[in-house]
Coordinates of C-alpha atoms and ligand atoms in Angstrom, one line a residue:
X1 CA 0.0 0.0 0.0
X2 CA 0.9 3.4 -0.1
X3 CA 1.4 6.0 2.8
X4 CA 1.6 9.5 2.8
X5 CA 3.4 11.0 5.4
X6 CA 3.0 14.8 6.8
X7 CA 6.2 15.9 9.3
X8 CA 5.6 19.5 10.4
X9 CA 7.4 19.2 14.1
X10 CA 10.1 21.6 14.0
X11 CA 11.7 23.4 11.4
X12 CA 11.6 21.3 8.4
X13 CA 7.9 20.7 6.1
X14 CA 8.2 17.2 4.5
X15 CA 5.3 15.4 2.4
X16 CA 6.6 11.6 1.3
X17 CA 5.0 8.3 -0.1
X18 CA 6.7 5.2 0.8
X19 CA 4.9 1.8 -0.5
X20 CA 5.2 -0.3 2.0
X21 CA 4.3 -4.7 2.6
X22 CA 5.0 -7.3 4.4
X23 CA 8.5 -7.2 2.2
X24 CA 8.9 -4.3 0.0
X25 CA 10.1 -1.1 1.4
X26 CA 10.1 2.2 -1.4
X27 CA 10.3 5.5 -1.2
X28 CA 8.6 6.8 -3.9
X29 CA 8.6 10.9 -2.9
X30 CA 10.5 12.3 -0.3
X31 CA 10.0 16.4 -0.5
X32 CA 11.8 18.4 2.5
X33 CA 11.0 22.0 2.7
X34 CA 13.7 22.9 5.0
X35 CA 13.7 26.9 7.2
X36 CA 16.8 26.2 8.2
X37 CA 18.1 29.8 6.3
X38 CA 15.4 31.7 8.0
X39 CA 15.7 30.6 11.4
X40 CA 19.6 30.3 11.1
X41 CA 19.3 34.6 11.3
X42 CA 18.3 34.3 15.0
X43 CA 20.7 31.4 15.9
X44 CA 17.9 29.1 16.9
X45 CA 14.2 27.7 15.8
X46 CA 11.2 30.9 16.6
X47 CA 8.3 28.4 16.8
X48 CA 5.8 31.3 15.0
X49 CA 8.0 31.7 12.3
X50 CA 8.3 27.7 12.1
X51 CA 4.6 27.7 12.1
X52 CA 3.6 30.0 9.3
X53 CA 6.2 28.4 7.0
X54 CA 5.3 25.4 7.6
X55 CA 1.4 26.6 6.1
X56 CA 3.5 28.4 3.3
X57 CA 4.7 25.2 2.4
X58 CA 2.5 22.3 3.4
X59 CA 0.1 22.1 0.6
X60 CA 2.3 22.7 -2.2
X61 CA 4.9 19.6 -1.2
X62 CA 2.4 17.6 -0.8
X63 CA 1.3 18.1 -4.3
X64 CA 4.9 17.5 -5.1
X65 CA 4.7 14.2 -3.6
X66 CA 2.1 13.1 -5.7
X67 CA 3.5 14.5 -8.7
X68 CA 7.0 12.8 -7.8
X69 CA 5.8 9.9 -7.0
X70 CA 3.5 9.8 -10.1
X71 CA 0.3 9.2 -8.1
X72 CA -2.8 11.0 -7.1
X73 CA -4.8 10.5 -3.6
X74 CA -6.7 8.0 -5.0
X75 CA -3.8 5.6 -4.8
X76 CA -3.2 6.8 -1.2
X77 CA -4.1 3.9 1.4
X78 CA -3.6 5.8 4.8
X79 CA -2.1 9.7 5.5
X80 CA 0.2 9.6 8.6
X81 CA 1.0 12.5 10.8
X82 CA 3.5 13.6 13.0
X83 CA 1.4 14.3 16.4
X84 CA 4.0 14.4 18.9
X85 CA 6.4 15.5 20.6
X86 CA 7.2 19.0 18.6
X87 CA 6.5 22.8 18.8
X88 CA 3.0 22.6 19.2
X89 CA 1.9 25.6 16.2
X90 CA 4.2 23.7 13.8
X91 CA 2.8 20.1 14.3
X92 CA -0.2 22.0 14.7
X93 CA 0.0 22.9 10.7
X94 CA 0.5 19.3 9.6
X95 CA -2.3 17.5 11.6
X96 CA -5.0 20.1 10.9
X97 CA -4.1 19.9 6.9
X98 CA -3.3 15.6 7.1
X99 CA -7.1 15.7 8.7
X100 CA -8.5 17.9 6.1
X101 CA -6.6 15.5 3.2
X102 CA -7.8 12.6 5.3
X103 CA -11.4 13.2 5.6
X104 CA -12.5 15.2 2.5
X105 CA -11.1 12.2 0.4
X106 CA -11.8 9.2 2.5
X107 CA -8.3 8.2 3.6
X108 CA -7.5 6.7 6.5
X109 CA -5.5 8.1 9.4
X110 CA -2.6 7.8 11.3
X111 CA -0.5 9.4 14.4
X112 CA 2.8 8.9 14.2
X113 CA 5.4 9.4 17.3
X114 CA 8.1 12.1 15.6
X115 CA 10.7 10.0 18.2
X116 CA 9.6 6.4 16.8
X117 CA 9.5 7.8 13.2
X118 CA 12.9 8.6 13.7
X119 CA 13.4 4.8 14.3
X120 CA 11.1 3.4 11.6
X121 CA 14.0 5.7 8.8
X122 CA 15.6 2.5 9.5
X123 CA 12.9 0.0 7.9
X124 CA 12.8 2.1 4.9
X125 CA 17.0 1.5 4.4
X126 CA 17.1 -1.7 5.9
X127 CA 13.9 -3.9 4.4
X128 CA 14.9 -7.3 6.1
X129 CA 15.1 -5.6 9.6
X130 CA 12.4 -6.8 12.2
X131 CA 12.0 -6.5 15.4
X132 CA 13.7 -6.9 18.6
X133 CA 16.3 -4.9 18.5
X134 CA 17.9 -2.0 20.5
X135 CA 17.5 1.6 19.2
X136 CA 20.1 4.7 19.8
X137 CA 17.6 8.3 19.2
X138 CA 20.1 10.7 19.2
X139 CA 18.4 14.3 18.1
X140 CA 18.1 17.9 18.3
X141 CA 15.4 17.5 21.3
X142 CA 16.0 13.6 22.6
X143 CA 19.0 11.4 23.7
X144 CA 17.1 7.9 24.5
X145 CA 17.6 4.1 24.1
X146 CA 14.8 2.0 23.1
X147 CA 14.4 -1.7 23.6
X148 CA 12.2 -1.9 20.2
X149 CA 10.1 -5.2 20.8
X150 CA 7.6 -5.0 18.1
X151 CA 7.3 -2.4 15.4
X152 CA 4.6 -0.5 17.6
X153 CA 6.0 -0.9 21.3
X154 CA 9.0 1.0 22.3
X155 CA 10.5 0.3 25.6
X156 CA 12.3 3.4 26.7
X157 CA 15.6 2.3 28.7
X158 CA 17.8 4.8 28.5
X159 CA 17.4 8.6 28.8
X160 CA 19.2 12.0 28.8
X161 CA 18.0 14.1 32.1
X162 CA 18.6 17.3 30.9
X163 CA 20.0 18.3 27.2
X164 CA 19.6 16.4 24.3
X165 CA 23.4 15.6 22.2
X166 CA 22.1 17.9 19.4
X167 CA 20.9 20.5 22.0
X168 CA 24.5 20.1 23.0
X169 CA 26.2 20.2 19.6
X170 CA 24.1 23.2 18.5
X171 CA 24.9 25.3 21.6
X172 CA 28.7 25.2 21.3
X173 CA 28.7 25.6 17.6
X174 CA 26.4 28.6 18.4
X175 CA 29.1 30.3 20.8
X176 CA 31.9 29.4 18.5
X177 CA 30.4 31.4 16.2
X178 CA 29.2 28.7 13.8
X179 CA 25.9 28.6 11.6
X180 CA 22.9 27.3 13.1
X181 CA 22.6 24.5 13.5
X182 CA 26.2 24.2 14.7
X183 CA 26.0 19.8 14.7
X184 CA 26.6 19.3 11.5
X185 CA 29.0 22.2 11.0
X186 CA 31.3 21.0 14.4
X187 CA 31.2 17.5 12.8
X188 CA 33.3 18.7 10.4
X189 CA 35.6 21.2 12.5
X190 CA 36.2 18.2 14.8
X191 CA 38.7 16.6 12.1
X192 CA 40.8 19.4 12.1
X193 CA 41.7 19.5 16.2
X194 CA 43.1 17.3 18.7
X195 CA 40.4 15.1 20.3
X196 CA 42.7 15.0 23.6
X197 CA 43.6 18.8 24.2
X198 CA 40.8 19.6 26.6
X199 CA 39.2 17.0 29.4
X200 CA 35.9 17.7 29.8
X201 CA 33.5 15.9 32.0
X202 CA 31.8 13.1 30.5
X203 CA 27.9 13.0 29.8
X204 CA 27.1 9.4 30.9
X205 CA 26.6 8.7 34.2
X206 CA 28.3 6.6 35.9
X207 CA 26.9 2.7 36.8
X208 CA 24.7 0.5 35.2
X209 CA 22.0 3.4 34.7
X210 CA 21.5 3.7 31.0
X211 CA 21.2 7.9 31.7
X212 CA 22.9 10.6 30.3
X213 CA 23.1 14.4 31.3
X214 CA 24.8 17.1 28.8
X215 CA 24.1 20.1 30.7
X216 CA 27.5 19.7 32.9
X217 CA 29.4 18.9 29.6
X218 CA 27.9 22.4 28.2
X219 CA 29.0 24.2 31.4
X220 CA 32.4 23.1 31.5
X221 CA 32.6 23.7 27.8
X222 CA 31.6 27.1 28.2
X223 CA 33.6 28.1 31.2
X224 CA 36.4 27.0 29.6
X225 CA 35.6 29.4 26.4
X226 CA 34.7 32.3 29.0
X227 CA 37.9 31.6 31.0
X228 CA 40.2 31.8 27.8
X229 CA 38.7 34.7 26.3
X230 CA 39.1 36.8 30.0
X231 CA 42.9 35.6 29.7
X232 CA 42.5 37.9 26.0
X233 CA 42.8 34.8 24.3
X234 CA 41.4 33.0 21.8
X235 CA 40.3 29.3 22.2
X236 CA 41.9 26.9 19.3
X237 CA 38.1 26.3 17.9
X238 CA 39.1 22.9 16.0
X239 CA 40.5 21.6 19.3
X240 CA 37.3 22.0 21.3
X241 CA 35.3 20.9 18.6
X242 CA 37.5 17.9 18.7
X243 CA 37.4 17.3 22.2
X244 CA 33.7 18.0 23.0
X245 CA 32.7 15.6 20.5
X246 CA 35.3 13.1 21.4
X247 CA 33.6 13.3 24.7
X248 CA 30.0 13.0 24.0
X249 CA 31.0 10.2 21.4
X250 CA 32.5 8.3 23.8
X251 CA 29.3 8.4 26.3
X252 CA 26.8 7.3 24.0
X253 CA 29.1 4.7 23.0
X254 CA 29.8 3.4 27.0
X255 CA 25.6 3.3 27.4
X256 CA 25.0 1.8 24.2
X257 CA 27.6 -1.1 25.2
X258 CA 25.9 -1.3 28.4
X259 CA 22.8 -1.4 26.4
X260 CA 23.9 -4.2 24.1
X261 CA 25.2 -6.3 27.3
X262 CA 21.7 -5.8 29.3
X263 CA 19.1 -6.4 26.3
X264 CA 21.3 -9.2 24.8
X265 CA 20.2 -7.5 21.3
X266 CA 22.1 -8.3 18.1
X267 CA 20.8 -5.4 15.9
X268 CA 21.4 -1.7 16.9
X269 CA 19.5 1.0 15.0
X270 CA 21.0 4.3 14.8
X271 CA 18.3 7.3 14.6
X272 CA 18.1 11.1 14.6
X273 CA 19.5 14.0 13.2
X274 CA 22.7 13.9 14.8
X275 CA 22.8 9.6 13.2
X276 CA 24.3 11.6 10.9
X277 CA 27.7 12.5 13.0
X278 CA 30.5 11.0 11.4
X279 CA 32.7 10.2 14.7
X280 CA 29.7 8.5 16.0
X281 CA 28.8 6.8 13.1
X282 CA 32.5 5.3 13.3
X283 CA 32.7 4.7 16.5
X284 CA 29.1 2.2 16.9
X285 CA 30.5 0.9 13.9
X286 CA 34.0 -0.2 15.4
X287 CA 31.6 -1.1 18.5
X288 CA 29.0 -3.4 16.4
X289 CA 32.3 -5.2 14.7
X290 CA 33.8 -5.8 18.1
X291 CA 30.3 -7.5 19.4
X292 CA 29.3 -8.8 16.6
X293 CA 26.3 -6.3 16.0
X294 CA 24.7 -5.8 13.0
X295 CA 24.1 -1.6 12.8
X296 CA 22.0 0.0 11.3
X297 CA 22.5 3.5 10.2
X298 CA 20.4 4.6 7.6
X299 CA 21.3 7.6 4.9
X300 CA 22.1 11.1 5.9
X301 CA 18.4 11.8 4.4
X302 CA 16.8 9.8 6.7
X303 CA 18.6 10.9 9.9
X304 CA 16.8 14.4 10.2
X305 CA 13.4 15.2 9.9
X306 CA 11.4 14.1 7.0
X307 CA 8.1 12.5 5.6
X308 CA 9.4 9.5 4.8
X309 CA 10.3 7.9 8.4
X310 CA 6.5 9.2 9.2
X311 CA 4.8 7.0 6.7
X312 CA 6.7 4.2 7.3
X313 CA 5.8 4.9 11.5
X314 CA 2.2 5.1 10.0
X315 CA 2.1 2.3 7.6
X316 CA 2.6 -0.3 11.0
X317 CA 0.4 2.0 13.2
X318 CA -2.5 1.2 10.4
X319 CA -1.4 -2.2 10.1
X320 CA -2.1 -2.3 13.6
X321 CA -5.5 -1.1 13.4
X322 CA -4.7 2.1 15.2
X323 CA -6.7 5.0 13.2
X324 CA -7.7 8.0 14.2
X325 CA -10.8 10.2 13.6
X326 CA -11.7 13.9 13.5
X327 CA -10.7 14.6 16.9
X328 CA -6.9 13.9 16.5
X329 CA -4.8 17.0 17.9
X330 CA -1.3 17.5 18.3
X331 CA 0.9 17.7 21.7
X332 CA 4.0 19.0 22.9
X333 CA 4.8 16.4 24.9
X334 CA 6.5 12.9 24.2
X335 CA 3.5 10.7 25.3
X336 CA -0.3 11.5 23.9
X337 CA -3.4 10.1 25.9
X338 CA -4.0 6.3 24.7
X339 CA -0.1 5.6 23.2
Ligands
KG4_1 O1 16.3 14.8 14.2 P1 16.5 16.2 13.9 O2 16.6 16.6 12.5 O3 15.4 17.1 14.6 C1 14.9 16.9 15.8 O4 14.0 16.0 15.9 O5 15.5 17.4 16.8 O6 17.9 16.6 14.6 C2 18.4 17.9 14.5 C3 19.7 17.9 15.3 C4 20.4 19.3 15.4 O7 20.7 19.5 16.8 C5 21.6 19.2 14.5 O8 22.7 20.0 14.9 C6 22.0 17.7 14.7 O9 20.7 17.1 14.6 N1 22.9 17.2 13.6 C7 24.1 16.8 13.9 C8 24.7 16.5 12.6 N2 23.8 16.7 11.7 C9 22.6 17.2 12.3 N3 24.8 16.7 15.0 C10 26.1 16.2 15.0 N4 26.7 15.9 13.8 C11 26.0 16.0 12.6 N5 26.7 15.7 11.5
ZN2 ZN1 13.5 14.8 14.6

């Protein structure tokens, strides 16, 4: 069948069909409107801005889809919808318009968890994967681990308690004067610097707790650039970048160990926007070899935000017989009423 899948959570508009089955996974349209120019001017996301792009561009990608894809809404089996967790005006958007799609055609509908969508990228890169298997969400808003039992039930087992790694990432790029968002952008800077010129404190805590907490690694990074710049001088920009990410690296990679050893999984997933860090990428990769871990890390398209993670979410929430009907609303929060 195919899905349509609306993703309207943050700062990026994406409309996508995937056809999905028991065996075949396609993506036939994947359209990303990104606003990443605009709200890179203020150095962050402004969730009214987010929202009125996001009804600039809705309608019109959608109709890209379709015309990508080569189909029309006829052909459509179910529209799925990012619900939660988001900026609530900007998921807003794209449940009020998948409803309208939904209902004044006869299509059914879906609410899709923006965190498990994240996940599902990887059934759309990986068609033989089923579940169990442990999952790594690693974004601009979540640092979690996920013991993924069935395509539909997510057992969270692992959490940041403050920050999220992107949260992290962004807000040192920021004050190193790098473009919003700074992730992708320090990813880079990090090969130029000594990973071992500054020891910062480490974001996984300590003991068989599968937790993480960024906001002490942020401190420490940003004394360190307040305490050089009082000393009138300037702080060797590569280096940090090349230490702080060293350091977070290394965390994730201890609690996903940990992870592996407590679950007993053989398949890791990778999921997110920040997936698509290069030192991390490497290092769960030299991790999987070591344990004989299959990982899976889908494309750089399918780490960040897009419509095509959200239809595959939606094709297994229909298969599961979860609709929903006229009174589907958004929320902020990570768990909606009845998930
Ligand atoms: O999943 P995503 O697109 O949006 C959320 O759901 O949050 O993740 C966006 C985050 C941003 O913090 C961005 O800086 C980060 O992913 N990111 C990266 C990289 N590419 C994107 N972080 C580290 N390294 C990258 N290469
Ligand atoms: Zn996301």
């Amino acid at each position: 069948m195919y899905v349509l899948g609306i993703e309207s959570s943050c700062d990026e508009t994406s409309a996508a069909i995937v056809r999905m089955d028991e065996t075949s996974r396609e993506i036939c349209a994947n359209i990303v409107a990104s606003q990443i120019d605009t709200h890179r001017l203020y150095g962050g996301v402004v969730p009214e801005i987010a929202s009125r792009a996001h009804v600039e561009a809705v309608s019109r990608i959608t109709y890209e889809a379709l015309e990508t894809a080569k189909l029309s809404l006829s052909d459509i089996g179910a529209v799925a919808v990012t619900t939660h967790p988001g900026l609530i005006g900007a998921l807003l958007v794209g449940v009020n318009f998948a409803k309208s799609l939904a209902f004044s055609h006869g299509i059914p509908l879906v609410s899709v968890n923006h965190i498990h969508a994240h996940v599902a990228a990887a059934y759309l890169s990986e068609p033989l994967l089923r579940p169990p298997y442990l999952a790594l969400v690693v974004s601009g808003g979540h640092t979690s681990l996920y013991h993924v039992r069935d395509e539909i039930t997510f057992e969270e087992i692992g959490a940041t308690r403050d920050d999220a790694a992107g949260e992290a990432f962004d807000k040192i790029g920021r004050v190193i004067g790098l473009p919003y968002p700074g992730g992708a952008a320090l990813d880079k800077l990090a090969y130029e610097g000594d990973p071992k010129a500054f020891s910062l404190p480490s974001p996984a805590i300590a003991g068989d707790e599968l937790a993480f907490s960024f906001s002490g690694l942020k401190t420490a990074a940003l004394n360190l650039i307040n305490s050089t710049t009082q000393r009138g001088e300037t702080i060797n920009r590569a280096d940090l970048a090349a230490s702080y990410t060293a350091t977070i690296v290394r965390a994730i990679e201890k609690k996903v160990d940990q992870a592996l050893t407590q679950t007993g999984e053989k398949t890791l997933v990778m999921a997110g926007g920040v997936a698509a860090n290069s030192h991390l990428r490497a290092s769960l990769t030299r991790l999987c070899a070591k344990r004989g871990v299959k990982l899976i890390a889908p494309p750089l398209a399918l780490c960040g935000d897009n419509g095509a993670m959200v239809a595959a979410a939606g094709y297994f929430e229909f298969m599961a017989g979860r609709l929903s009907d006229t009174s589907l609303n958004a929320s902020a929060c990570d768990i909606m009423a009845g998930e």
